[in-house]
XYZ file of C-alpha atoms in Angstrom:
768
model
C 135.810 95.081 110.875
C 138.119 93.207 108.412
C 136.953 90.601 106.604
C 139.147 87.463 105.917
C 140.679 87.046 102.703
C 138.772 84.728 100.187
C 140.828 81.946 100.504
C 140.772 82.000 104.401
C 136.825 82.304 104.699
C 136.681 79.116 101.807
C 138.667 76.943 104.002
C 136.596 78.291 107.251
C 133.097 77.216 105.560
C 134.643 73.612 104.222
C 133.717 71.601 106.827
C 130.178 72.479 106.140
C 130.288 71.482 102.638
C 131.368 68.193 103.957
C 128.135 66.210 104.373
C 127.094 66.780 100.736
C 126.959 63.507 98.532
C 129.310 63.727 95.491
C 126.938 64.850 93.374
C 125.673 67.692 95.707
C 129.318 68.662 95.375
C 129.634 68.598 91.910
C 127.044 71.295 92.222
C 128.556 73.592 94.780
C 132.199 73.666 93.425
C 131.293 74.838 89.630
C 132.174 77.661 88.894
C 131.919 79.279 85.396
C 129.421 78.816 82.444
C 125.630 77.196 82.412
C 125.015 74.977 84.619
C 121.567 72.687 84.707
C 121.417 70.554 87.698
C 118.221 67.751 86.826
C 116.986 67.248 90.556
C 114.743 64.850 91.466
C 112.294 65.312 94.511
C 113.728 65.625 97.922
C 117.409 65.295 96.371
C 118.108 69.151 98.388
C 117.563 71.562 95.944
C 117.445 74.070 98.756
C 120.584 72.688 99.600
C 123.189 73.015 96.819
C 121.865 76.137 95.810
C 122.395 78.003 99.278
C 125.902 76.426 99.714
C 126.539 77.576 96.268
C 126.197 80.792 96.951
C 127.535 80.943 99.749
C 130.622 79.400 98.672
C 130.591 81.782 95.869
C 131.069 84.535 98.238
C 133.403 83.240 100.653
C 135.959 82.337 97.227
C 135.520 86.117 96.679
C 132.217 86.842 94.422
C 130.570 90.152 95.577
C 127.331 89.202 97.443
C 125.443 91.944 95.520
C 126.581 90.314 91.986
C 124.148 87.238 92.940
C 120.935 86.672 92.137
C 118.840 83.893 93.069
C 114.697 84.220 91.820
C 112.304 81.165 92.593
C 108.596 80.972 92.973
C 107.401 81.478 96.368
C 108.530 83.902 98.776
C 108.712 80.872 101.620
C 111.347 79.579 99.376
C 113.206 83.140 98.926
C 112.983 83.325 102.976
C 114.323 79.662 103.636
C 117.423 80.051 100.944
C 118.295 83.491 102.887
C 118.443 82.029 106.264
C 120.652 79.304 105.130
C 123.191 81.320 102.878
C 123.386 83.697 106.520
C 123.855 80.533 108.766
C 126.643 78.889 106.183
C 128.504 82.398 105.737
C 128.539 82.963 109.749
C 130.898 79.972 110.443
C 133.304 82.264 107.426
C 133.327 85.701 109.096
C 131.202 87.102 106.180
C 127.547 88.489 105.396
C 124.635 88.165 102.733
C 124.502 91.713 102.612
C 123.872 92.613 98.905
C 122.823 88.924 98.164
C 119.034 89.212 96.464
C 117.229 86.115 96.585
C 113.524 86.885 96.200
C 110.510 85.108 93.807
C 110.571 86.385 89.961
C 107.310 89.022 90.489
C 108.762 90.786 93.223
C 112.402 90.805 90.912
C 110.161 92.501 88.419
C 108.365 94.829 90.745
C 111.788 95.715 92.343
C 113.656 97.039 89.036
C 110.116 98.519 88.118
C 110.215 100.981 91.079
C 113.741 101.177 91.064
C 113.915 102.373 87.486
C 109.671 103.353 86.179
C 110.908 105.324 83.217
C 112.827 102.442 81.407
C 109.765 100.320 82.304
C 107.111 102.869 81.418
C 105.677 102.794 84.856
C 105.125 105.845 87.492
C 107.000 105.704 90.803
C 104.161 104.559 92.852
C 102.187 101.872 91.038
C 99.987 100.049 92.574
C 100.026 96.155 91.980
C 96.515 94.481 91.399
C 96.223 90.991 92.709
C 93.442 88.697 91.167
C 90.167 89.477 92.400
C 91.320 93.247 91.800
C 91.950 92.312 88.614
C 89.098 90.362 87.918
C 86.805 93.874 89.043
C 88.709 95.570 86.467
C 88.270 93.269 83.377
C 84.826 93.102 84.387
C 84.552 97.367 83.643
C 87.044 96.467 80.703
C 84.385 94.250 79.621
C 81.326 96.851 80.258
C 83.827 99.739 78.313
C 84.076 97.437 75.190
C 79.919 96.883 75.179
C 80.445 92.740 75.137
C 78.051 90.888 76.960
C 78.851 89.449 79.934
C 76.864 86.540 79.790
C 79.327 85.353 76.814
C 82.903 86.915 77.933
C 83.186 86.194 81.630
C 85.885 87.867 83.451
C 87.766 84.650 83.824
C 88.168 83.841 79.980
C 88.786 87.248 79.198
C 91.932 87.213 81.871
C 93.234 84.048 81.050
C 93.142 85.213 77.160
C 95.093 88.413 78.730
C 97.180 86.414 80.830
C 98.982 84.261 78.369
C 99.316 87.561 75.567
C 101.518 88.735 78.358
C 103.056 85.835 78.669
C 103.940 85.551 75.365
C 104.976 89.612 75.573
C 102.157 90.500 73.608
C 100.827 93.829 74.461
C 97.176 95.289 73.184
C 98.615 96.605 69.964
C 100.004 93.096 68.867
C 97.212 91.317 69.665
C 95.006 92.911 68.068
C 96.847 92.888 64.752
C 96.924 88.899 64.704
C 92.925 88.933 66.166
C 91.333 87.063 62.832
C 87.983 86.157 64.070
C 84.779 87.617 66.262
C 86.273 85.738 69.507
C 90.070 87.290 69.324
C 88.464 90.939 68.088
C 86.317 90.762 71.080
C 89.512 89.843 73.992
C 91.435 92.705 71.937
C 89.107 95.667 72.293
C 88.950 94.348 76.184
C 92.594 94.323 76.230
C 92.796 97.879 75.178
C 90.108 99.194 77.886
C 91.931 97.392 80.919
C 95.421 98.777 79.898
C 93.504 102.051 79.468
C 92.062 101.585 83.183
C 95.737 99.889 84.375
C 97.430 103.241 83.515
C 94.773 105.652 84.625
C 95.280 103.656 88.111
C 98.880 103.996 88.144
C 98.354 100.237 88.262
C 99.682 96.826 86.767
C 98.468 93.147 87.322
C 100.783 90.361 88.013
C 102.074 89.442 84.514
C 103.316 93.049 84.230
C 105.699 92.014 86.890
C 107.148 89.407 84.470
C 106.552 91.042 80.858
C 107.688 94.613 81.098
C 111.056 93.835 82.615
C 111.517 90.716 79.927
C 110.640 93.604 76.854
C 113.311 96.354 78.377
C 115.592 93.875 78.652
C 114.921 92.706 75.100
C 114.577 96.115 73.642
C 116.956 98.512 75.559
C 120.747 97.297 74.955
C 121.600 100.296 77.439
C 119.237 98.723 80.219
C 120.259 95.279 79.494
C 124.306 96.018 79.653
C 123.642 97.846 83.182
C 121.952 94.818 84.759
C 124.393 92.454 83.353
C 127.167 94.655 84.750
C 125.132 94.707 88.055
C 124.450 90.925 88.245
C 127.494 88.066 87.265
C 126.027 85.128 88.624
C 122.359 83.931 88.066
C 120.602 80.737 90.074
C 117.138 79.523 89.534
C 115.039 77.377 91.593
C 112.059 75.371 90.290
C 113.359 75.905 86.279
C 110.937 73.551 84.728
C 108.096 76.043 85.695
C 109.109 78.976 83.873
C 107.246 80.553 81.054
C 108.822 82.935 78.278
C 108.811 85.982 79.941
C 111.352 84.119 82.948
C 112.764 82.718 80.410
C 113.520 85.228 78.198
C 114.857 87.596 81.561
C 116.898 85.141 82.908
C 118.068 84.199 78.723
C 118.991 88.147 79.114
C 120.612 88.589 82.318
C 123.229 85.896 81.900
C 123.978 87.495 77.910
C 127.186 88.576 78.937
C 129.091 86.250 82.031
C 126.994 83.497 81.045
C 127.220 82.209 84.874
C 123.965 80.834 84.983
C 122.714 77.870 87.659
C 119.215 76.450 86.661
C 117.972 73.585 89.428
C 114.450 71.948 88.483
C 113.005 68.695 87.364
C 111.115 67.914 84.061
C 109.343 65.648 85.936
C 107.726 68.299 88.167
C 106.585 70.765 85.893
C 102.243 70.803 86.403
C 101.832 74.680 85.673
C 101.674 74.311 81.616
C 97.868 75.991 82.221
C 99.148 78.935 82.890
C 101.774 79.576 81.084
C 105.161 76.892 82.258
C 107.036 75.689 79.261
C 108.506 72.419 80.341
C 110.873 72.670 76.971
C 112.574 75.629 78.826
C 114.410 72.732 80.988
C 114.486 70.186 78.261
C 115.736 72.496 75.585
C 118.806 74.460 78.126
C 121.591 72.510 76.806
C 120.451 73.534 73.039
C 120.298 76.879 74.584
C 123.425 77.011 75.996
C 125.913 74.165 74.271
C 128.427 74.330 77.044
C 126.393 73.589 80.017
C 127.313 71.409 82.442
C 124.696 68.939 83.618
C 124.309 67.170 86.933
C 121.874 65.203 87.935
C 120.667 64.828 91.607
C 118.387 61.857 92.034
C 118.762 60.530 95.192
C 115.999 60.904 97.680
C 116.361 61.995 101.329
C 112.555 62.418 101.796
C 110.341 59.532 101.204
C 110.981 55.784 101.865
C 112.495 52.746 99.374
C 108.940 51.828 98.106
C 107.449 55.501 97.613
C 110.828 56.570 95.419
C 110.365 53.710 93.866
C 106.387 54.168 92.794
C 107.075 57.632 91.960
C 109.710 56.727 90.059
C 108.044 53.754 87.882
C 105.070 56.123 87.382
C 107.050 58.530 86.020
C 109.097 56.820 83.623
C 105.933 56.178 81.297
C 106.422 59.424 80.304
C 108.519 60.757 77.501
C 108.584 64.069 78.127
C 111.547 64.243 80.255
C 115.065 63.861 81.184
C 116.494 60.371 82.095
C 117.390 60.504 86.143
C 118.163 57.222 88.344
C 115.506 57.942 91.282
C 117.275 56.085 94.521
C 116.097 56.352 98.149
C 118.267 57.073 100.944
C 116.153 56.332 103.772
C 114.847 52.656 105.004
C 112.430 50.692 102.813
C 109.275 51.085 104.447
C 105.782 50.193 104.585
C 103.779 49.224 100.477
C 101.742 51.816 99.159
C 97.970 51.793 99.665
C 95.735 51.754 97.025
C 92.044 51.649 98.489
C 89.165 51.945 96.458
C 85.783 52.424 98.262
C 81.818 52.100 96.861
C 81.231 56.043 96.681
C 82.690 59.527 98.010
C 81.425 59.644 100.841
C 83.079 55.898 101.583
C 85.995 57.102 101.061
C 86.208 59.973 102.836
C 85.270 57.664 105.862
C 87.918 55.420 105.198
C 90.773 58.084 105.009
C 89.539 60.083 108.317
C 89.388 56.487 110.028
C 93.110 55.786 108.562
C 94.346 59.018 109.567
C 92.864 58.393 112.934
C 94.726 55.424 113.444
C 98.203 57.184 112.636
C 97.293 60.368 114.513
C 96.354 57.483 118.053
C 99.781 55.947 116.362
C 101.497 59.208 117.347
C 101.862 61.147 114.346
C 101.141 64.696 115.028
C 97.926 66.280 112.627
C 100.514 68.586 110.942
C 102.296 65.814 109.378
C 99.546 64.371 106.980
C 97.808 65.808 104.354
C 94.821 64.861 101.724
C 95.622 66.448 98.559
C 93.069 66.272 95.714
C 93.016 67.066 91.586
C 89.929 69.124 91.938
C 88.906 71.383 95.065
C 85.360 70.188 94.922
C 86.731 66.955 96.272
C 87.509 68.613 99.548
C 83.460 69.033 100.448
C 82.847 65.704 101.495
C 85.947 65.408 103.450
C 85.167 68.498 105.475
C 81.858 66.918 106.599
C 83.953 64.286 107.630
C 86.097 65.770 109.498
C 84.263 67.816 111.045
C 81.402 65.571 112.492
C 84.511 63.080 113.463
C 86.047 66.322 115.593
C 89.251 65.886 113.456
C 90.956 69.784 113.604
C 91.791 70.490 109.303
C 92.441 73.626 107.441
C 91.791 74.032 103.631
C 94.728 75.624 101.933
C 93.525 76.650 98.429
C 94.850 80.173 98.328
C 92.042 81.627 100.438
C 94.053 83.821 103.227
C 93.821 86.116 105.814
C 94.014 88.957 103.590
C 91.162 87.480 101.330
C 88.828 87.636 104.076
C 86.186 90.940 103.118
C 86.871 93.158 106.071
C 90.669 92.877 105.781
C 90.220 93.584 101.853
C 88.386 96.671 102.756
C 90.903 97.464 105.028
C 93.872 97.017 101.971
C 91.301 99.098 100.380
C 91.515 102.206 102.158
C 95.446 101.935 102.641
C 96.021 101.502 98.556
C 93.630 104.248 97.861
C 96.429 105.546 100.676
C 99.289 105.028 98.766
C 97.363 105.504 95.521
C 94.414 107.397 95.308
C 94.383 106.695 91.618
C 93.388 103.205 92.262
C 89.980 102.678 90.906
C 89.455 99.390 91.816
C 89.950 100.093 95.802
C 88.339 103.352 94.875
C 85.081 101.445 94.019
C 85.125 98.908 97.098
C 85.369 101.109 99.575
C 83.485 104.779 98.362
C 80.533 103.724 100.199
C 81.454 100.754 102.841
C 80.604 101.654 105.806
C 77.454 103.209 103.754
C 77.859 106.750 103.705
C 75.507 107.972 101.162
C 76.995 107.574 97.950
C 74.382 105.341 96.770
C 75.089 103.145 93.391
C 73.122 105.491 91.478
C 75.668 108.498 92.343
C 78.753 106.036 91.694
C 77.453 105.637 88.752
C 77.251 109.429 87.753
C 80.508 109.959 88.919
C 82.544 106.937 86.824
C 80.676 108.411 83.736
C 81.241 111.961 84.136
C 85.249 110.198 84.204
C 85.084 108.783 81.477
C 83.460 112.257 79.654
C 86.394 113.975 80.659
C 88.888 111.493 80.232
C 90.238 112.162 83.551
C 90.429 110.088 86.866
C 87.538 109.261 89.344
C 89.725 110.606 92.147
C 89.931 113.788 89.827
C 86.667 114.394 89.549
C 85.757 113.485 92.922
C 87.850 116.859 93.791
C 84.485 118.485 92.845
C 81.575 116.793 93.094
C 79.078 119.615 93.041
C 79.795 119.783 89.619
C 78.597 116.568 88.392
C 75.308 116.649 86.899
C 73.076 114.153 88.627
C 74.596 113.665 91.872
C 72.582 115.183 94.731
C 73.855 117.765 97.405
C 73.770 114.801 100.034
C 75.735 112.737 97.908
C 78.033 115.446 96.924
C 78.731 116.583 100.480
C 79.734 112.817 101.238
C 81.871 112.523 98.286
C 83.958 115.742 99.654
C 83.782 114.099 103.003
C 85.293 111.169 101.563
C 88.069 113.174 99.737
C 89.044 115.392 102.998
C 89.556 111.873 104.778
C 91.907 110.145 102.559
C 93.706 113.735 102.220
C 94.223 113.681 105.501
C 95.749 110.257 105.787
C 97.915 111.199 102.823
C 99.549 114.048 105.078
C 101.643 112.292 106.742
C 103.276 109.924 104.131
C 106.349 111.871 103.807
C 107.625 111.526 107.225
C 110.869 109.801 107.138
C 112.380 107.143 110.003
C 114.422 104.307 110.434
C 112.461 100.622 109.853
C 111.672 99.937 113.796
C 110.032 103.617 113.779
C 108.231 103.345 110.460
C 107.093 99.819 111.510
C 105.292 101.387 114.657
C 104.022 104.330 111.899
C 102.702 102.240 109.864
C 100.372 100.172 112.324
C 99.440 103.574 113.653
C 98.471 104.649 110.381
C 96.675 101.365 109.859
C 94.412 101.976 113.346
C 93.926 105.385 112.387
C 92.845 104.365 108.682
C 90.245 101.646 110.204
C 88.976 104.010 113.016
C 88.233 106.876 110.978
C 86.985 105.042 107.685
C 84.322 103.923 109.934
C 85.085 99.784 109.129
C 85.767 99.036 112.948
C 82.696 100.507 114.380
C 80.599 99.017 111.571
C 81.387 95.596 112.038
C 81.513 96.337 115.767
C 77.968 97.046 115.811
C 76.844 94.123 114.164
C 77.047 92.175 117.279
C 77.447 88.475 115.492
C 80.029 86.025 116.571
C 81.108 86.726 112.590
C 81.297 90.469 113.315
C 83.114 90.010 116.265
C 85.890 87.871 114.471
C 85.600 90.245 111.559
C 86.472 93.347 114.016
C 89.578 90.637 115.535
C 90.837 90.112 112.092
C 91.047 94.089 111.596
C 93.326 93.914 114.866
C 95.072 91.476 113.508
C 95.734 93.707 110.488
C 97.383 96.379 112.610
C 100.042 93.836 114.055
C 101.096 92.555 110.766
C 101.911 96.067 109.724
C 103.409 96.900 113.233
C 105.627 93.107 112.155
C 106.319 94.251 108.507
C 110.476 93.946 108.373
C 110.656 96.603 106.366
C 111.752 94.759 102.845
C 113.039 97.584 100.244
C 111.299 97.357 97.108
C 113.981 99.708 95.061
C 117.620 97.909 94.070
C 120.499 99.859 94.915
C 122.912 100.635 92.493
C 121.864 100.247 89.199
C 121.606 103.742 88.348
C 125.474 104.114 88.372
C 128.746 101.910 88.338
C 129.813 102.506 91.495
C 129.466 99.206 94.178
C 126.324 99.683 95.389
C 125.868 100.313 99.409
C 123.100 98.697 101.255
C 121.886 101.216 104.107
C 118.229 100.492 103.981
C 117.396 102.276 107.885
C 116.324 105.000 106.606
C 113.385 106.044 104.728
C 110.207 107.138 104.412
C 106.731 105.982 105.310
C 105.206 106.340 101.751
C 107.677 103.769 101.174
C 106.946 101.519 104.055
C 103.324 101.078 102.979
C 104.341 100.640 99.837
C 106.442 97.775 100.713
C 104.027 96.441 102.499
C 100.951 96.707 100.176
C 103.474 94.677 97.264
C 104.175 92.358 100.249
C 100.587 91.245 100.704
C 100.129 91.213 96.907
C 102.766 88.808 96.484
C 102.181 85.614 98.621
C 101.682 82.871 96.593
C 99.331 79.353 97.551
C 102.014 77.841 99.500
C 103.236 80.534 101.081
C 99.811 80.789 102.666
C 100.541 76.701 104.458
C 101.750 76.554 107.678
C 103.462 73.042 108.318
C 103.833 73.805 112.456
C 100.322 73.968 112.735
C 98.505 71.073 114.493
C 95.638 70.251 111.779
C 95.437 68.031 108.874
C 95.747 70.017 105.900
C 93.016 69.620 103.071
C 94.802 71.169 99.035
C 95.154 70.904 95.535
C 97.710 68.634 94.783
C 99.138 71.666 92.365
C 99.432 73.965 95.749
C 101.489 70.879 97.196
C 104.810 71.324 95.405
C 107.671 72.211 97.724
C 105.419 70.684 100.981
C 106.248 67.333 102.693
C 103.909 65.454 104.982
C 105.014 62.023 107.348
C 101.612 60.466 105.902
C 100.325 61.398 102.630
C 96.490 60.381 101.357
C 95.522 61.322 97.574
C 92.243 61.055 96.745
C 90.112 60.812 93.780
C 92.485 58.778 91.720
C 89.832 57.985 88.774
C 89.644 58.610 85.202
C 88.112 62.144 84.631
C 89.957 63.514 87.971
C 93.333 62.381 87.559
C 93.604 62.275 84.918
C 91.419 65.371 84.399
C 88.645 65.000 81.578
C 90.273 67.958 80.024
C 93.819 65.836 79.191
C 91.669 62.872 77.627
C 93.342 62.093 74.197
C 95.978 64.580 74.584
C 99.004 63.345 75.216
C 100.857 66.043 76.114
C 98.291 67.207 78.779
C 98.277 63.052 79.955
C 101.979 63.459 81.011
C 101.440 66.786 82.816
C 98.489 64.654 84.663
C 101.114 61.999 85.179
C 103.515 64.603 86.564
C 100.846 66.133 89.024
C 100.678 62.492 90.537
C 104.446 62.051 90.486
C 104.699 65.155 92.781
C 101.638 63.995 95.560
C 103.368 60.886 95.348
C 106.113 62.239 96.306
C 105.068 64.806 98.996
C 105.234 61.811 101.437
C 108.025 61.132 103.624
C 106.731 57.613 105.474
C 103.093 56.248 104.080
C 101.575 56.901 100.901
C 97.521 56.263 100.294
C 95.950 56.466 96.570
C 92.385 56.142 97.259
C 89.630 56.493 94.658
C 85.206 55.938 94.780
C 83.525 53.306 92.280
C 80.802 56.247 91.698
C 80.411 59.928 92.237
C 78.065 62.367 91.568
C 78.475 64.387 88.236
C 76.142 67.502 87.626
C 73.544 65.336 89.815
C 73.323 62.555 88.638
C 75.547 59.728 90.142
C 77.868 57.449 87.958
C 80.407 54.664 87.732
C 84.311 55.706 87.779
C 87.098 54.040 86.446
C 90.171 53.822 88.659
C 93.220 55.833 87.185
C 94.917 54.208 84.375
C 98.240 56.303 86.250
C 97.882 53.073 89.633
C 97.905 50.696 87.277
C 101.925 51.844 86.118
C 102.527 51.250 89.363
C 104.093 47.967 90.446
C 102.228 45.532 91.790
C 104.670 44.532 94.559
C 105.192 47.787 95.179
C 101.646 47.848 96.546
C 99.065 46.754 98.737
C 95.201 46.594 97.539
C 91.713 47.276 98.980
C 88.129 47.191 98.228
C 85.404 48.953 100.406
C 82.938 46.700 102.121
C 80.302 46.585 99.752
C 77.841 47.900 102.886
C 79.359 50.959 102.481
C 76.592 53.309 101.511
C 75.548 56.674 99.273
C 73.507 57.148 102.603
C 75.968 57.637 104.691
C 75.349 60.801 106.577
C 71.844 60.954 106.771
C 70.077 61.120 110.074
C 67.880 58.099 111.901
C 70.644 55.282 110.908
C 72.811 52.244 112.124
C 76.638 51.925 111.771
C 77.456 50.193 108.941
C 80.529 48.016 109.430
C 82.903 50.560 107.272
C 81.831 53.309 110.473
C 79.565 54.816 107.825
C 75.601 55.063 108.318
C 72.908 53.387 106.288
C 70.163 55.669 105.506
C 66.279 55.372 104.222
C 65.966 54.163 101.412
C 64.635 55.350 98.048
C 61.222 54.822 97.979
C 61.545 55.750 101.760
C 63.185 59.338 100.853
C 60.252 59.619 98.422
C 57.363 59.410 101.006
C 59.896 61.574 103.198
C 59.543 64.823 100.674
C 56.045 64.128 98.524
C 55.205 65.943 95.722
C 53.821 69.642 97.172
C 55.591 69.639 100.052
C 57.754 72.646 101.337
C 61.582 71.705 102.079
C 64.454 73.517 102.850
C 68.171 73.077 101.564
C 71.151 73.895 103.283
C 72.583 75.883 100.150
C 69.491 76.802 97.739
C 67.262 78.135 100.776
C 63.076 77.093 100.746
C 61.835 75.083 97.484
C 59.156 73.077 96.973
C 59.210 69.731 95.225
C 57.849 69.153 92.401
C 58.803 65.891 90.867
C 59.970 62.835 92.818
C 62.160 60.322 89.855
C 63.136 56.700 90.977
C 66.002 56.354 89.464
C 69.159 53.188 90.056
C 71.813 55.432 90.863
C 69.777 57.466 93.355
C 66.349 59.210 93.799
C 66.205 62.847 92.424
C 63.731 65.471 93.194
C 62.637 68.316 91.029
C 63.032 71.492 93.242
C 61.382 74.723 92.368
C 63.454 77.049 94.880
C 62.253 80.446 95.296
C 65.257 82.354 94.478
C 67.717 79.891 92.877
C 64.919 78.430 90.097
C 64.442 74.955 89.696
C 67.137 72.599 90.696
C 67.189 68.380 90.745
C 69.226 66.703 93.235
C 69.959 63.783 94.101
C 67.753 63.046 97.637
C 70.375 60.884 99.283
C 72.453 63.930 99.708
C 70.588 66.531 99.836
C 70.259 67.095 103.593
C 66.686 68.360 102.920
C 64.242 69.263 105.373
C 60.487 69.330 105.398
C 58.707 72.490 105.832
C 55.203 71.123 105.835
């Protein structure tokens, strides 16, 4: 059908822009040149971005010339849905608009133009667990002591280097001591393994596009001609590589809109540079700056408290935060005797809130350190409160699912050594550790991929005839699966074909039978999870990784209905790899959410509790004495506070166990920065006890329980008796040591060695 003329479409859109505030409307109506939107929490960032995109299209900008970048798939999907809904009113579509995460954008560029980015056309993306495995291999290959050089420390160093666009050679050239030279050696080994496996990691998805745009003028010209309007959400979270990609993409048209809030920059520890947003006007002197300070999420009291807190920071762009909602209740600041009293008090409070009509799905308990969830989980389980811990553990991280996905990654790319090592003998098929080490050794010695060596296992020295036959059968099985990848079809048919392929892999690999044989409830759950993986493949909508229109100057077409099963499989595996923490949080589920403050960004709840507001927890111990780090910790609390829509509670405990010993705590300095007229303080009853969960005890006034005294505990577990601990197993008591902070016991456990633990918390069972 004929599309309406731009002016008619723009007129049709006007009624849907009428509800915007004057500041929001200024963002939507801005047309030429750089624009910085300094948007406070709850101020409608997604609203202004989506309305701006719709308005640009309605006024005649080709959709395929618009690129929107954000940090989570959930945010990108929400933006697309809103843009499409707005454009329907103008008789237009969003076909061609690219709204995605920075990492997805990098992956699509690299798949579309692999030669320009130095990658194979069908590369695989290592997730965090697979990257850890690859770095372990690199540490061994570099002949480093794994006790001195952990995968976490090496991974962090390599990630920091890549975010600064330093490859292994550049890093090595700057190495000046034993530590950096060791990292450089491991970096080289790690990169060689990625190349051999035709794989990239998350940092490559940012580093390679940044380097290619910087160093290849022809590629830069092609991309700047393709996208003439760039919009970036959460700009305060960008690192150097992301900044460079954005800056180079708009080097010609200079139509860049960045939306963000320096007060919510909380990812400095993983490379985010708050200077990118603070110095935007220095980079673009002609930039227009529009503050959005009106909060539509929280009550006036919550907004005022958060505003008072964040004003203590110096690294920020001032804006007046005001709330559009009612005044609401004061912020609760509650201090308990210990961490168990804190958890019990919070759960009792939230149960009252639930009885008053607020669903569990509208409540969240946030904390600085994931370890704080343990005691809350104990209380929630005991009280029968439904909850979920959102800490990055998703469906796709469960062992049985990772096993199945490992096979599917081999189906896509047999050179994927990390996937090979995971599944080659899972379930057991006679390829033991010794035989596998021989295969690896032969691959290294012959400078071949492991998959290539596996084609002729009988020639590998030290591999038994039985193991060689098992390897041959494994190779034949994978090759049989790969024979179906060339089939083509429309998306709907390919989704069915993909689910059939997943089912075939699960069945023929032996995974389904392996878990079904177990017979336990856990095994039954694992089989159900494998079935769910088949359903997930069937539901995959067929997001195309490649970008049309980059190979020529002609206007791109967007007919993506027909492709191959191989491309569909790669797209699905990529969508699995690029799931962010907050993408895994479903606010519609009828459960209370426990999550870290970092993971809570972008979410909102009626009732929010921020637990552990103590010095050395929030702010974290590592930030003490570092002004910039303290400011980031203050921003972290600011983010947590502004997740609350109606009620906010900040809690602390007067004492906590630290490395097995109880220590007194100091209330967080941040709590004193909130004006007293905005808060209501509460002190726990002195009868709250650290013994609150021991059996055979009587209720205390706070709903906790009083347990046996230290002297009584010592008599229950005398020196020499055999005990069992829920984590460490069976052990024998070597010594009992009464202390003012709690009676401790030194216990020699059979498998974990000697541990010193506090008896009040140990949950020991005496065996003899």
